[in-house]
CSV table of C-alpha atoms in Angstrom, one decimal:
chain,number,residue,atom,x,y,z
A,631,MET,CA,64.2,-0.1,-16.4
A,632,ASP,CA,64.2,3.0,-18.7
A,633,THR,CA,61.8,5.6,-17.2
A,634,ARG,CA,60.4,8.9,-18.5
A,635,PHE,CA,58.4,11.5,-16.5
A,636,LEU,CA,56.2,13.6,-18.7
A,637,GLY,CA,53.2,15.9,-18.3
A,638,THR,CA,50.1,14.9,-20.2
A,639,ALA,CA,50.7,17.6,-22.8
A,640,ASP,CA,54.2,16.4,-23.4
A,641,LEU,CA,53.1,13.0,-24.6
A,642,LEU,CA,54.2,13.0,-28.2
A,643,GLU,CA,53.8,9.3,-28.9
A,644,VAL,CA,51.9,6.4,-27.4
A,645,PRO,CA,54.0,4.8,-24.7
A,646,SER,CA,54.2,1.0,-24.4
A,647,VAL,CA,53.6,1.1,-20.6
A,648,ALA,CA,52.2,4.1,-18.8
A,649,VAL,CA,51.7,4.8,-15.1
A,650,VAL,CA,49.4,7.7,-14.7
A,651,VAL,CA,49.9,9.4,-11.3
A,652,ASP,CA,47.4,11.7,-9.6
A,653,VAL,CA,48.0,11.7,-5.8
A,654,MET,CA,45.7,14.6,-4.8
A,655,ARG,CA,43.2,13.3,-5.5
A,656,ALA,CA,41.9,11.3,-8.4
A,657,PHE,CA,43.6,8.0,-8.0
A,658,THR,CA,43.6,8.0,-4.3
A,659,VAL,CA,39.8,8.4,-4.6
A,660,ALA,CA,39.7,5.6,-7.2
A,661,ALA,CA,41.5,3.3,-4.8
A,662,TRP,CA,39.2,4.1,-2.0
A,663,ALA,CA,36.2,3.5,-4.3
A,664,PHE,CA,37.5,0.0,-5.0
A,665,ALA,CA,38.1,-0.5,-1.2
A,666,GLN,CA,34.5,0.5,-0.6
A,667,GLY,CA,33.3,-2.2,-3.0
A,668,ALA,CA,33.1,-0.5,-6.5
A,669,GLU,CA,33.3,-3.0,-9.3
A,670,LYS,CA,34.8,-0.7,-11.9
A,671,ILE,CA,35.4,3.0,-12.6
A,672,VAL,CA,34.6,4.5,-16.0
A,673,LEU,CA,36.9,7.4,-16.8
A,674,ALA,CA,34.9,10.1,-18.5
A,675,GLU,CA,36.2,12.5,-21.1
A,676,SER,CA,34.1,15.4,-19.9
A,677,LEU,CA,31.4,16.4,-17.3
A,678,GLU,CA,28.9,16.1,-20.1
A,679,GLU,CA,29.9,12.6,-20.9
A,680,ALA,CA,29.8,11.7,-17.2
A,681,LEU,CA,26.2,13.0,-16.9
A,682,ALA,CA,25.2,11.3,-20.1
A,683,LEU,CA,26.5,8.0,-18.8
A,684,LYS,CA,24.7,8.5,-15.5
A,685,ALA,CA,21.5,9.3,-17.4
A,686,ARG,CA,21.8,6.0,-19.4
A,687,HIS,CA,22.7,4.0,-16.2
A,688,PRO,CA,20.9,5.5,-13.3
A,689,ASP,CA,22.4,3.0,-10.9
A,690,TRP,CA,25.9,4.2,-11.7
A,691,VAL,CA,27.6,6.7,-9.3
A,692,ALA,CA,28.9,9.9,-10.9
A,693,LEU,CA,31.9,11.7,-9.3
A,694,LYS,CA,33.6,14.9,-10.1
A,695,ASP,CA,36.1,17.5,-8.8
A,696,GLY,CA,35.1,20.5,-6.8
A,697,PRO,CA,31.8,21.2,-5.0
A,698,PRO,CA,28.7,19.1,-5.3
A,699,ALA,CA,26.8,19.7,-8.5
A,700,PRO,CA,23.4,18.6,-9.9
A,701,GLY,CA,23.5,15.1,-11.4
A,702,PHE,CA,26.7,14.1,-9.6
A,703,ASP,CA,26.5,11.8,-6.6
A,704,LEU,CA,30.0,12.3,-5.1
A,705,VAL,CA,32.9,14.7,-5.1
A,706,ASN,CA,36.6,13.8,-5.5
A,707,SER,CA,37.5,13.4,-1.9
A,708,PRO,CA,38.9,10.3,-0.2
A,709,GLY,CA,37.8,11.6,3.2
A,710,LEU,CA,34.2,11.9,2.1
A,711,LEU,CA,34.2,8.7,0.0
A,712,ARG,CA,35.5,6.4,2.7
A,713,SER,CA,32.1,6.3,4.4
A,714,VAL,CA,30.1,5.4,1.2
A,715,ASP,CA,29.1,1.9,0.4
A,716,LEU,CA,29.8,1.2,-3.2
A,717,GLY,CA,29.4,-2.5,-3.2
A,718,GLY,CA,29.1,-3.8,-6.7
A,719,ARG,CA,28.6,-0.3,-8.2
A,720,THR,CA,30.1,1.3,-11.2
A,721,VAL,CA,31.6,4.7,-10.7
A,722,VAL,CA,31.9,7.4,-13.4
A,723,GLN,CA,34.9,9.6,-12.6
A,724,LYS,CA,35.8,12.9,-14.2
A,725,THR,CA,38.6,15.0,-12.8
A,726,THR,CA,40.7,17.9,-13.9
A,727,ALA,CA,44.0,16.1,-14.3
A,728,GLY,CA,44.0,12.4,-13.5
A,729,THR,CA,41.3,11.1,-15.8
A,730,VAL,CA,42.6,13.3,-18.6
A,731,GLY,CA,46.1,11.8,-18.2
A,732,ALA,CA,44.7,8.3,-18.3
A,733,LEU,CA,42.6,8.9,-21.4
A,734,ALA,CA,45.7,10.5,-23.2
A,735,VAL,CA,47.5,7.1,-23.0
A,736,LYS,CA,44.6,4.8,-23.6
A,737,GLU,CA,46.3,3.2,-26.6
A,738,ALA,CA,49.3,2.0,-24.5
A,739,SER,CA,49.6,-1.8,-24.0
A,740,LEU,CA,49.5,-1.3,-20.3
A,741,VAL,CA,48.0,1.6,-18.4
A,742,LEU,CA,48.2,1.8,-14.6
A,743,CYS,CA,46.7,4.5,-12.5
A,744,ALA,CA,48.5,5.2,-9.2
A,745,GLY,CA,49.1,7.2,-6.1
A,746,PHE,CA,51.0,6.5,-2.9
A,747,VAL,CA,48.2,4.3,-1.6
A,748,VAL,CA,48.9,1.7,-4.3
A,749,ALA,CA,52.6,2.3,-4.8
A,750,GLU,CA,54.0,-1.2,-4.0
A,751,ALA,CA,51.2,-3.0,-5.8
A,752,THR,CA,52.0,-0.8,-8.9
A,753,ALA,CA,55.7,-1.4,-8.6
A,754,ARG,CA,55.1,-5.2,-8.2
A,755,LEU,CA,53.0,-5.3,-11.3
A,756,LEU,CA,55.7,-3.5,-13.3
A,757,ARG,CA,58.2,-6.0,-12.0
A,758,THR,CA,55.9,-9.0,-12.8
A,759,ARG,CA,55.3,-7.7,-16.3
A,760,GLY,CA,59.0,-7.1,-16.9
A,761,ALA,CA,58.5,-3.6,-18.1
A,762,ASP,CA,61.7,-2.3,-19.8
A,763,CYS,CA,60.5,1.2,-20.6
A,764,VAL,CA,57.9,3.0,-18.5
A,765,THR,CA,56.4,6.4,-19.0
A,766,PHE,CA,55.1,8.0,-15.8
A,767,VAL,CA,52.5,10.6,-16.6
A,768,VAL,CA,52.6,13.5,-14.1
A,769,THR,CA,49.1,14.8,-14.3
A,770,GLY,CA,48.8,17.7,-12.0
A,771,GLU,CA,49.7,21.3,-12.8
A,772,ALA,CA,50.6,20.6,-16.4
A,773,GLY,CA,53.2,18.1,-15.4
A,774,ARG,CA,54.8,20.1,-12.6
A,775,ALA,CA,52.8,18.8,-9.6
A,776,GLU,CA,55.5,18.0,-7.0
A,777,GLU,CA,53.3,15.4,-5.3
A,778,ASP,CA,52.7,13.5,-8.5
A,779,LEU,CA,56.4,13.6,-9.6
A,780,ALA,CA,57.5,12.5,-6.1
A,781,CYS,CA,55.1,9.6,-6.2
A,782,ALA,CA,56.1,8.6,-9.8
A,783,GLN,CA,59.8,8.7,-8.9
A,784,TYR,CA,59.1,6.7,-5.7
A,785,ILE,CA,57.2,4.0,-7.7
A,786,ALA,CA,60.0,3.9,-10.3
A,787,ARG,CA,62.7,3.5,-7.6
A,788,ARG,CA,60.7,0.9,-5.8
A,789,THR,CA,60.2,-1.1,-8.9
A,790,THR,CA,64.0,-1.8,-9.1
A,791,GLU,CA,64.9,-1.2,-5.4
A,792,ALA,CA,62.2,-2.8,-3.2
A,793,GLY,CA,63.6,-1.4,0.0
A,794,THR,CA,63.4,2.2,-1.0
A,795,ASP,CA,62.3,4.5,1.9
A,796,ALA,CA,59.2,6.6,1.2
A,797,ALA,CA,60.0,9.4,3.7
A,798,GLU,CA,61.8,11.8,1.3
A,799,PHE,CA,59.1,11.4,-1.4
A,800,LEU,CA,56.3,11.9,1.1
A,801,HIS,CA,58.0,15.0,2.5
A,802,ARG,CA,58.1,16.5,-1.0
A,803,ALA,CA,54.4,15.6,-1.6
A,804,ALA,CA,53.3,17.0,1.8
A,805,ARG,CA,54.9,20.4,0.9
A,806,SER,CA,53.4,20.5,-2.5
A,807,ARG,CA,51.0,23.2,-3.7
A,808,ALA,CA,48.1,20.8,-3.9
A,809,ALA,CA,48.7,19.7,-0.3
A,810,VAL,CA,48.8,23.3,0.9
A,811,GLU,CA,45.7,24.2,-1.0
A,812,LEU,CA,43.7,21.2,0.3
A,813,ALA,CA,44.8,21.8,3.9
A,814,GLU,CA,43.9,25.5,3.7
A,815,GLY,CA,40.5,24.9,2.1
A,816,VAL,CA,41.4,26.7,-1.1
A,817,ARG,CA,39.9,23.9,-3.1
A,818,GLN,CA,36.3,22.9,-2.8
A,819,GLY,CA,34.8,19.4,-2.1
A,820,VAL,CA,37.4,18.7,0.5
A,821,HIS,CA,37.5,16.7,3.8
A,822,PRO,CA,40.1,17.7,6.5
A,823,ASP,CA,41.6,14.2,6.2
A,824,ASP,CA,42.2,14.3,2.5
A,825,VAL,CA,45.9,15.2,2.5
A,826,ALA,CA,46.7,12.5,5.1
A,827,LEU,CA,44.8,9.9,3.2
A,828,CYS,CA,46.6,10.8,0.0
A,829,LEU,CA,49.9,10.3,1.7
A,830,GLU,CA,49.2,6.8,3.1
A,831,VAL,CA,51.8,4.5,1.5
A,832,ASP,CA,50.5,1.1,0.4
A,833,ARG,CA,47.1,1.5,2.1
A,834,PHE,CA,45.7,-1.0,-0.5
A,835,PRO,CA,47.1,-4.2,-1.9
A,836,PHE,CA,46.0,-3.8,-5.5
A,837,ALA,CA,47.2,-2.0,-8.6
A,838,MET,CA,44.7,-0.3,-10.8
A,839,VAL,CA,44.6,-1.2,-14.5
A,840,ALA,CA,42.8,0.9,-17.2
A,841,THR,CA,41.7,-0.8,-20.4
A,842,SER,CA,39.4,0.0,-23.2
A,843,GLU,CA,36.1,-1.7,-23.0
A,844,GLY,CA,34.1,-0.8,-26.1
A,845,PRO,CA,34.1,3.0,-26.3
A,846,LEU,CA,34.9,3.4,-22.6
A,847,MET,CA,38.1,3.5,-20.6
A,848,VAL,CA,37.5,1.4,-17.6
A,849,LEU,CA,39.6,1.1,-14.4
A,850,ARG,CA,39.7,-2.1,-12.4
A,851,PRO,CA,41.7,-3.3,-9.4
A,852,LEU,CA,44.2,-6.1,-9.9
A,853,GLY,CA,45.6,-7.9,-6.9
A,854,GLU,CA,48.8,-9.8,-6.3
A,855,SER,CA,47.5,-13.0,-7.9
A,856,GLY,CA,47.0,-11.0,-11.2
């Protein structure tokens, strides 16, 4: 499998297969949302679009980075989200890096969104689809986020070598700038368990596939049978 690891701004062409990685915390949060019963996640282009979608669909749940804000129901924290019942709900998610990266590759034939919590399911789907060339989009810190690169490299390795040990990759992620800032409370909208939850390997058995549905980019879970 031919792999590339690029930041969002480095995407000069539409990849065939893209795996968009945001470990801390967008796609860990997305996975938790599905685990809590969400039917789908709409990836918003902007905070304004997220609020407009919420206004048109009052039963949808709007989620953003940072501290709580008027019009938004939730913040981008897996620790806070894990106690929320999202059964059958649609979530609108707008984050600084993860949703931006996914929307940047929306024309790709296959777009997967990933973190450590869905690593094996993501690797398994890549194997099942027989992906020859995969672009991993490292979303954090303009493509330099160590936790996202470590996770991307882990998924890439695990796609071809199923027995790959996660320890080295998790160690890198745990020492990343994002992990330190979350642990030290530098970032807002944080739960004390967020870092640990983001570093749980294979917590969930599904991959997350983003597709265009009309004008919207929609993320849905896809299990082993898919």
